[in-house]
Amino acid sequence: MHRAREHAATQTRERRHRLAHEAARLMVEGGIQDFHQAKRKAAIRLGIHDDASLPRNAEIEQALREHQRLFAGSAQSDALRQRREAALHALEFLQSFAPRLVGPVLEGTADAHSPVQLHLHEDDPDAVQRFLDEHGIPAEARSRRLRWDRERVLDAPLWVFSADGVVFELLVLPCHALRQAPLSAVDEKPMRRASLARLRELLQDTAPAPGDTQG
């Protein structure tokens, strides 16, 4: 009986590993941004349907980093730096809303499909729309559900637009969210965020060495 349980547990771990890497491949090659969608599609592709074999989002993110390191090469690093530089300009432009960079562009897993995700902090959500209108930036209004903690959720306004081939997602949160970040969908911990000053440091730390060429 003990050996049978060990064998079943080993099979489940192997299926989780396979699903995580297939989901990561789908995210890279298919431009899928949502972890849940990627893992469900991977499960259908591999014919694995038991919930115990579904990997956690953090496992998929780790598989995504491995896939990018092995197969993406300079293309991913170039796309990441392009988006971080675009995020820098956006943080400067939106300084009045205490903006913070979040998501794959900050975490280092962004590629050519990834949007620049920013949190803006403003108790009057219409102020962001007025600001965009005043600067002639056409943006699509959406919403996104976030979790503050284990019990509380928030449906926050989201503004989406493109500039120079990069998609920007501006999520408008109340000002008190500066003190407590929403929970990450990856690990269910408070989201990592970067201010303008922090992003400048990050770009400086990851700048190509003199003489390096970008492929």
mmCIF file of C-alpha atoms in Angstrom:
data_model
loop_
_atom_site.group_PDB
_atom_site.id
_atom_site.type_symbol
_atom_site.label_atom_id
_atom_site.label_comp_id
_atom_site.label_asym_id
_atom_site.label_seq_id
_atom_site.Cartn_x
_atom_site.Cartn_y
_atom_site.Cartn_z
ATOM 1 C CA MET A 1 0.000 0.000 0.000
ATOM 2 C CA HIS A 2 2.803 2.418 0.927
ATOM 3 C CA ARG A 3 4.633 1.669 -2.329
ATOM 4 C CA ALA A 4 1.439 2.230 -4.309
ATOM 5 C CA ARG A 5 0.952 5.639 -2.674
ATOM 6 C CA GLU A 6 4.551 6.591 -3.440
ATOM 7 C CA HIS A 7 4.117 5.523 -7.062
ATOM 8 C CA ALA A 8 0.909 7.563 -7.383
ATOM 9 C CA ALA A 9 2.586 10.607 -5.813
ATOM 10 C CA THR A 10 5.531 10.284 -8.207
ATOM 11 C CA GLN A 11 3.195 10.113 -11.191
ATOM 12 C CA THR A 12 1.327 13.196 -9.990
ATOM 13 C CA ARG A 13 4.607 15.144 -9.606
ATOM 14 C CA GLU A 14 5.682 14.099 -13.106
ATOM 15 C CA ARG A 15 2.350 15.188 -14.583
ATOM 16 C CA ARG A 16 2.577 18.546 -12.771
ATOM 17 C CA HIS A 17 6.080 19.017 -14.171
ATOM 18 C CA ARG A 18 4.965 18.177 -17.716
ATOM 19 C CA LEU A 19 1.933 20.447 -17.449
ATOM 20 C CA ALA A 20 3.975 23.351 -16.065
ATOM 21 C CA HIS A 21 6.441 23.164 -18.940
ATOM 22 C CA GLU A 22 3.722 22.735 -21.568
ATOM 23 C CA ALA A 23 1.852 25.727 -20.123
ATOM 24 C CA ALA A 24 5.085 27.747 -20.197
ATOM 25 C CA ARG A 25 5.657 26.765 -23.829
ATOM 26 C CA LEU A 26 2.124 27.863 -24.731
ATOM 27 C CA MET A 27 2.661 31.184 -22.999
ATOM 28 C CA VAL A 28 5.878 31.821 -24.903
ATOM 29 C CA GLU A 29 4.818 30.543 -28.321
ATOM 30 C CA GLY A 30 1.129 31.432 -28.200
ATOM 31 C CA GLY A 31 1.330 34.750 -26.420
ATOM 32 C CA ILE A 32 -0.974 33.563 -23.609
ATOM 33 C CA GLN A 33 -0.725 35.899 -20.609
ATOM 34 C CA ASP A 34 -3.106 34.168 -18.209
ATOM 35 C CA PHE A 35 -1.705 31.311 -16.107
ATOM 36 C CA HIS A 36 -5.088 29.631 -15.649
ATOM 37 C CA GLN A 37 -5.798 29.640 -19.379
ATOM 38 C CA ALA A 38 -2.333 28.281 -20.138
ATOM 39 C CA LYS A 39 -2.552 25.406 -17.639
ATOM 40 C CA ARG A 40 -6.056 24.403 -18.794
ATOM 41 C CA LYS A 41 -4.993 24.430 -22.431
ATOM 42 C CA ALA A 42 -1.882 22.422 -21.548
ATOM 43 C CA ALA A 43 -4.012 19.876 -19.696
ATOM 44 C CA ILE A 44 -6.207 19.399 -22.774
ATOM 45 C CA ARG A 45 -3.151 19.081 -25.022
ATOM 46 C CA LEU A 46 -1.608 16.412 -22.781
ATOM 47 C CA GLY A 47 -4.854 14.661 -21.909
ATOM 48 C CA ILE A 48 -4.384 15.180 -18.163
ATOM 49 C CA HIS A 49 -7.628 15.972 -16.398
ATOM 50 C CA ASP A 50 -7.173 15.387 -12.649
ATOM 51 C CA ASP A 51 -6.966 18.586 -10.596
ATOM 52 C CA ALA A 52 -4.175 17.194 -8.411
ATOM 53 C CA SER A 53 -1.874 17.274 -11.436
ATOM 54 C CA LEU A 54 -2.496 20.951 -12.204
ATOM 55 C CA PRO A 55 0.639 22.963 -11.357
ATOM 56 C CA ARG A 56 0.554 26.086 -9.243
ATOM 57 C CA ASN A 57 1.093 29.387 -11.009
ATOM 58 C CA ALA A 58 4.488 29.707 -9.326
ATOM 59 C CA GLU A 59 5.529 26.376 -10.886
ATOM 60 C CA ILE A 60 4.499 27.640 -14.314
ATOM 61 C CA GLU A 61 6.408 30.887 -13.790
ATOM 62 C CA GLN A 62 9.543 28.902 -12.909
ATOM 63 C CA ALA A 63 9.083 26.729 -16.013
ATOM 64 C CA LEU A 64 8.590 29.922 -18.040
ATOM 65 C CA ARG A 65 11.917 31.304 -16.808
ATOM 66 C CA GLU A 66 13.646 28.027 -17.730
ATOM 67 C CA HIS A 67 12.055 27.973 -21.188
ATOM 68 C CA GLN A 68 13.083 31.564 -21.879
ATOM 69 C CA ARG A 69 16.623 30.930 -20.673
ATOM 70 C CA LEU A 70 16.987 27.844 -22.880
ATOM 71 C CA PHE A 71 15.149 28.888 -26.037
ATOM 72 C CA ALA A 72 14.416 32.621 -26.172
ATOM 73 C CA GLY A 73 17.954 33.970 -25.970
ATOM 74 C CA SER A 74 18.519 37.634 -26.683
ATOM 75 C CA ALA A 75 15.048 38.099 -28.224
ATOM 76 C CA GLN A 76 13.419 37.861 -24.794
ATOM 77 C CA SER A 77 16.004 40.024 -23.069
ATOM 78 C CA ASP A 78 15.674 42.665 -25.803
ATOM 79 C CA ALA A 79 11.852 42.666 -25.495
ATOM 80 C CA LEU A 80 12.132 42.877 -21.715
ATOM 81 C CA ARG A 81 14.494 45.847 -21.812
ATOM 82 C CA GLN A 82 12.324 47.608 -24.419
ATOM 83 C CA ARG A 83 9.324 47.274 -22.104
ATOM 84 C CA ARG A 84 11.227 48.372 -19.035
ATOM 85 C CA GLU A 85 12.390 51.483 -20.865
ATOM 86 C CA ALA A 86 8.813 52.121 -22.034
ATOM 87 C CA ALA A 87 7.648 51.646 -18.448
ATOM 88 C CA LEU A 88 10.212 54.209 -17.291
ATOM 89 C CA HIS A 89 8.771 56.851 -19.616
ATOM 90 C CA ALA A 90 5.232 55.939 -18.533
ATOM 91 C CA LEU A 91 6.099 56.245 -14.839
ATOM 92 C CA GLU A 92 7.577 59.679 -15.501
ATOM 93 C CA PHE A 93 4.504 60.713 -17.502
ATOM 94 C CA LEU A 94 2.056 59.473 -14.842
ATOM 95 C CA GLN A 95 3.918 60.693 -11.752
ATOM 96 C CA SER A 96 0.879 62.545 -10.403
ATOM 97 C CA PHE A 97 -0.831 59.175 -9.823
ATOM 98 C CA ALA A 98 1.985 57.610 -7.742
ATOM 99 C CA PRO A 99 2.479 54.868 -10.365
ATOM 100 C CA ARG A 100 4.137 51.525 -9.732
ATOM 101 C CA LEU A 101 5.362 48.927 -12.217
ATOM 102 C CA VAL A 102 4.099 45.372 -11.615
ATOM 103 C CA GLY A 103 3.881 42.069 -13.435
ATOM 104 C CA PRO A 104 6.151 40.292 -15.925
ATOM 105 C CA VAL A 105 8.029 43.446 -16.974
ATOM 106 C CA LEU A 106 9.176 43.895 -13.388
ATOM 107 C CA GLU A 107 9.628 40.181 -12.675
ATOM 108 C CA GLY A 108 11.789 39.659 -15.770
ATOM 109 C CA THR A 109 9.555 37.172 -17.630
ATOM 110 C CA ALA A 110 8.113 39.657 -20.140
ATOM 111 C CA ASP A 111 8.479 38.968 -23.856
ATOM 112 C CA ALA A 112 7.258 40.570 -27.081
ATOM 113 C CA HIS A 113 3.640 39.701 -26.185
ATOM 114 C CA SER A 114 3.686 41.207 -22.698
ATOM 115 C CA PRO A 115 1.944 44.457 -21.784
ATOM 116 C CA VAL A 116 3.466 47.001 -19.427
ATOM 117 C CA GLN A 117 1.318 46.773 -16.305
ATOM 118 C CA LEU A 118 1.130 49.798 -14.030
ATOM 119 C CA HIS A 119 -0.790 50.493 -10.832
ATOM 120 C CA LEU A 120 -2.019 54.067 -10.514
ATOM 121 C CA HIS A 121 -3.245 55.392 -7.179
ATOM 122 C CA GLU A 122 -6.155 57.814 -7.286
ATOM 123 C CA ASP A 123 -9.351 57.997 -5.251
ATOM 124 C CA ASP A 124 -11.189 59.558 -8.209
ATOM 125 C CA PRO A 125 -10.952 56.943 -11.014
ATOM 126 C CA ASP A 126 -12.323 59.461 -13.540
ATOM 127 C CA ALA A 127 -9.201 61.576 -13.007
ATOM 128 C CA VAL A 128 -7.156 59.059 -14.988
ATOM 129 C CA GLN A 129 -9.589 59.183 -17.903
ATOM 130 C CA ARG A 130 -9.504 62.984 -17.872
ATOM 131 C CA PHE A 131 -5.703 62.947 -17.822
ATOM 132 C CA LEU A 132 -5.537 60.579 -20.796
ATOM 133 C CA ASP A 133 -8.131 62.623 -22.701
ATOM 134 C CA GLU A 134 -6.254 65.860 -22.025
ATOM 135 C CA HIS A 135 -3.112 64.337 -23.543
ATOM 136 C CA GLY A 136 -4.914 62.882 -26.553
ATOM 137 C CA ILE A 137 -4.369 59.249 -25.587
ATOM 138 C CA PRO A 138 -7.236 57.013 -26.725
ATOM 139 C CA ALA A 139 -7.657 54.221 -24.181
ATOM 140 C CA GLU A 140 -10.095 51.350 -23.836
ATOM 141 C CA ALA A 141 -11.946 51.101 -20.540
ATOM 142 C CA ARG A 142 -12.018 47.686 -18.894
ATOM 143 C CA SER A 143 -11.941 46.318 -15.358
ATOM 144 C CA ARG A 144 -9.904 43.704 -13.499
ATOM 145 C CA ARG A 145 -10.645 41.782 -10.324
ATOM 146 C CA LEU A 146 -7.916 41.738 -7.689
ATOM 147 C CA ARG A 147 -7.636 40.173 -4.274
ATOM 148 C CA TRP A 148 -6.596 42.335 -1.335
ATOM 149 C CA ASP A 149 -6.327 39.358 0.979
ATOM 150 C CA ARG A 150 -7.916 35.939 1.528
ATOM 151 C CA GLU A 151 -11.403 37.418 1.923
ATOM 152 C CA ARG A 152 -11.593 40.743 0.090
ATOM 153 C CA VAL A 153 -11.681 41.359 -3.662
ATOM 154 C CA LEU A 154 -11.800 44.552 -5.721
ATOM 155 C CA ASP A 155 -13.028 45.204 -9.255
ATOM 156 C CA ALA A 156 -10.687 47.998 -10.331
ATOM 157 C CA PRO A 157 -10.925 50.246 -13.430
ATOM 158 C CA LEU A 158 -8.393 49.386 -16.121
ATOM 159 C CA TRP A 159 -7.296 51.564 -19.027
ATOM 160 C CA VAL A 160 -5.556 49.933 -22.001
ATOM 161 C CA PHE A 161 -3.737 51.651 -24.859
ATOM 162 C CA SER A 162 -0.788 51.100 -27.205
ATOM 163 C CA ALA A 163 2.206 53.319 -27.902
ATOM 164 C CA ASP A 164 5.182 52.528 -30.127
ATOM 165 C CA GLY A 165 4.125 48.910 -30.450
ATOM 166 C CA VAL A 166 3.845 48.328 -26.680
ATOM 167 C CA VAL A 167 0.564 47.722 -24.857
ATOM 168 C CA PHE A 168 0.051 49.541 -21.554
ATOM 169 C CA GLU A 169 -2.407 48.475 -18.867
ATOM 170 C CA LEU A 170 -3.187 51.130 -16.252
ATOM 171 C CA LEU A 171 -5.003 49.736 -13.233
ATOM 172 C CA VAL A 172 -6.522 52.430 -11.023
ATOM 173 C CA LEU A 173 -6.429 51.666 -7.291
ATOM 174 C CA PRO A 174 -7.423 53.774 -4.281
ATOM 175 C CA CYS A 175 -4.645 55.728 -2.629
ATOM 176 C CA HIS A 176 -4.554 53.471 0.427
ATOM 177 C CA ALA A 177 -3.310 50.660 -1.865
ATOM 178 C CA LEU A 178 0.107 52.331 -1.720
ATOM 179 C CA ARG A 179 0.368 50.935 1.811
ATOM 180 C CA GLN A 180 -0.865 47.432 0.961
ATOM 181 C CA ALA A 181 -0.368 45.863 -2.465
ATOM 182 C CA PRO A 182 -2.989 43.462 -3.842
ATOM 183 C CA LEU A 183 -2.146 39.772 -3.879
ATOM 184 C CA SER A 184 -0.227 38.326 -6.809
ATOM 185 C CA ALA A 185 -1.952 35.699 -8.939
ATOM 186 C CA VAL A 186 1.369 33.848 -9.082
ATOM 187 C CA ASP A 187 2.132 33.189 -5.413
ATOM 188 C CA GLU A 188 -0.802 34.820 -3.556
ATOM 189 C CA LYS A 189 1.595 37.146 -1.745
ATOM 190 C CA PRO A 190 1.503 40.975 -1.953
ATOM 191 C CA MET A 191 2.595 41.998 -5.445
ATOM 192 C CA ARG A 192 6.129 43.197 -5.987
ATOM 193 C CA ARG A 193 6.034 46.799 -7.207
ATOM 194 C CA ALA A 194 8.635 49.238 -8.461
ATOM 195 C CA SER A 195 8.594 53.008 -8.244
ATOM 196 C CA LEU A 196 10.243 55.244 -10.818
ATOM 197 C CA ALA A 197 13.434 55.396 -8.739
ATOM 198 C CA ARG A 198 13.526 51.607 -8.316
ATOM 199 C CA LEU A 199 13.032 51.008 -12.047
ATOM 200 C CA ARG A 200 15.868 53.408 -12.856
ATOM 201 C CA GLU A 201 18.112 51.384 -10.551
ATOM 202 C CA LEU A 202 16.968 48.133 -12.152
ATOM 203 C CA LEU A 203 17.694 49.394 -15.660
ATOM 204 C CA GLN A 204 21.115 50.606 -14.587
ATOM 205 C CA ASP A 205 21.907 47.250 -12.934
ATOM 206 C CA THR A 206 20.887 45.317 -16.073
ATOM 207 C CA ALA A 207 22.420 47.649 -18.663
ATOM 208 C CA PRO A 208 24.550 45.834 -21.291
ATOM 209 C CA ALA A 209 28.251 46.043 -20.635
ATOM 210 C CA PRO A 210 30.265 48.320 -22.941
ATOM 211 C CA GLY A 211 31.037 46.527 -26.153
ATOM 212 C CA ASP A 212 28.146 44.045 -25.827
ATOM 213 C CA THR A 213 26.024 43.608 -28.928
ATOM 214 C CA GLN A 214 22.304 42.982 -28.900
ATOM 215 C CA GLY A 215 21.214 40.233 -31.241
#
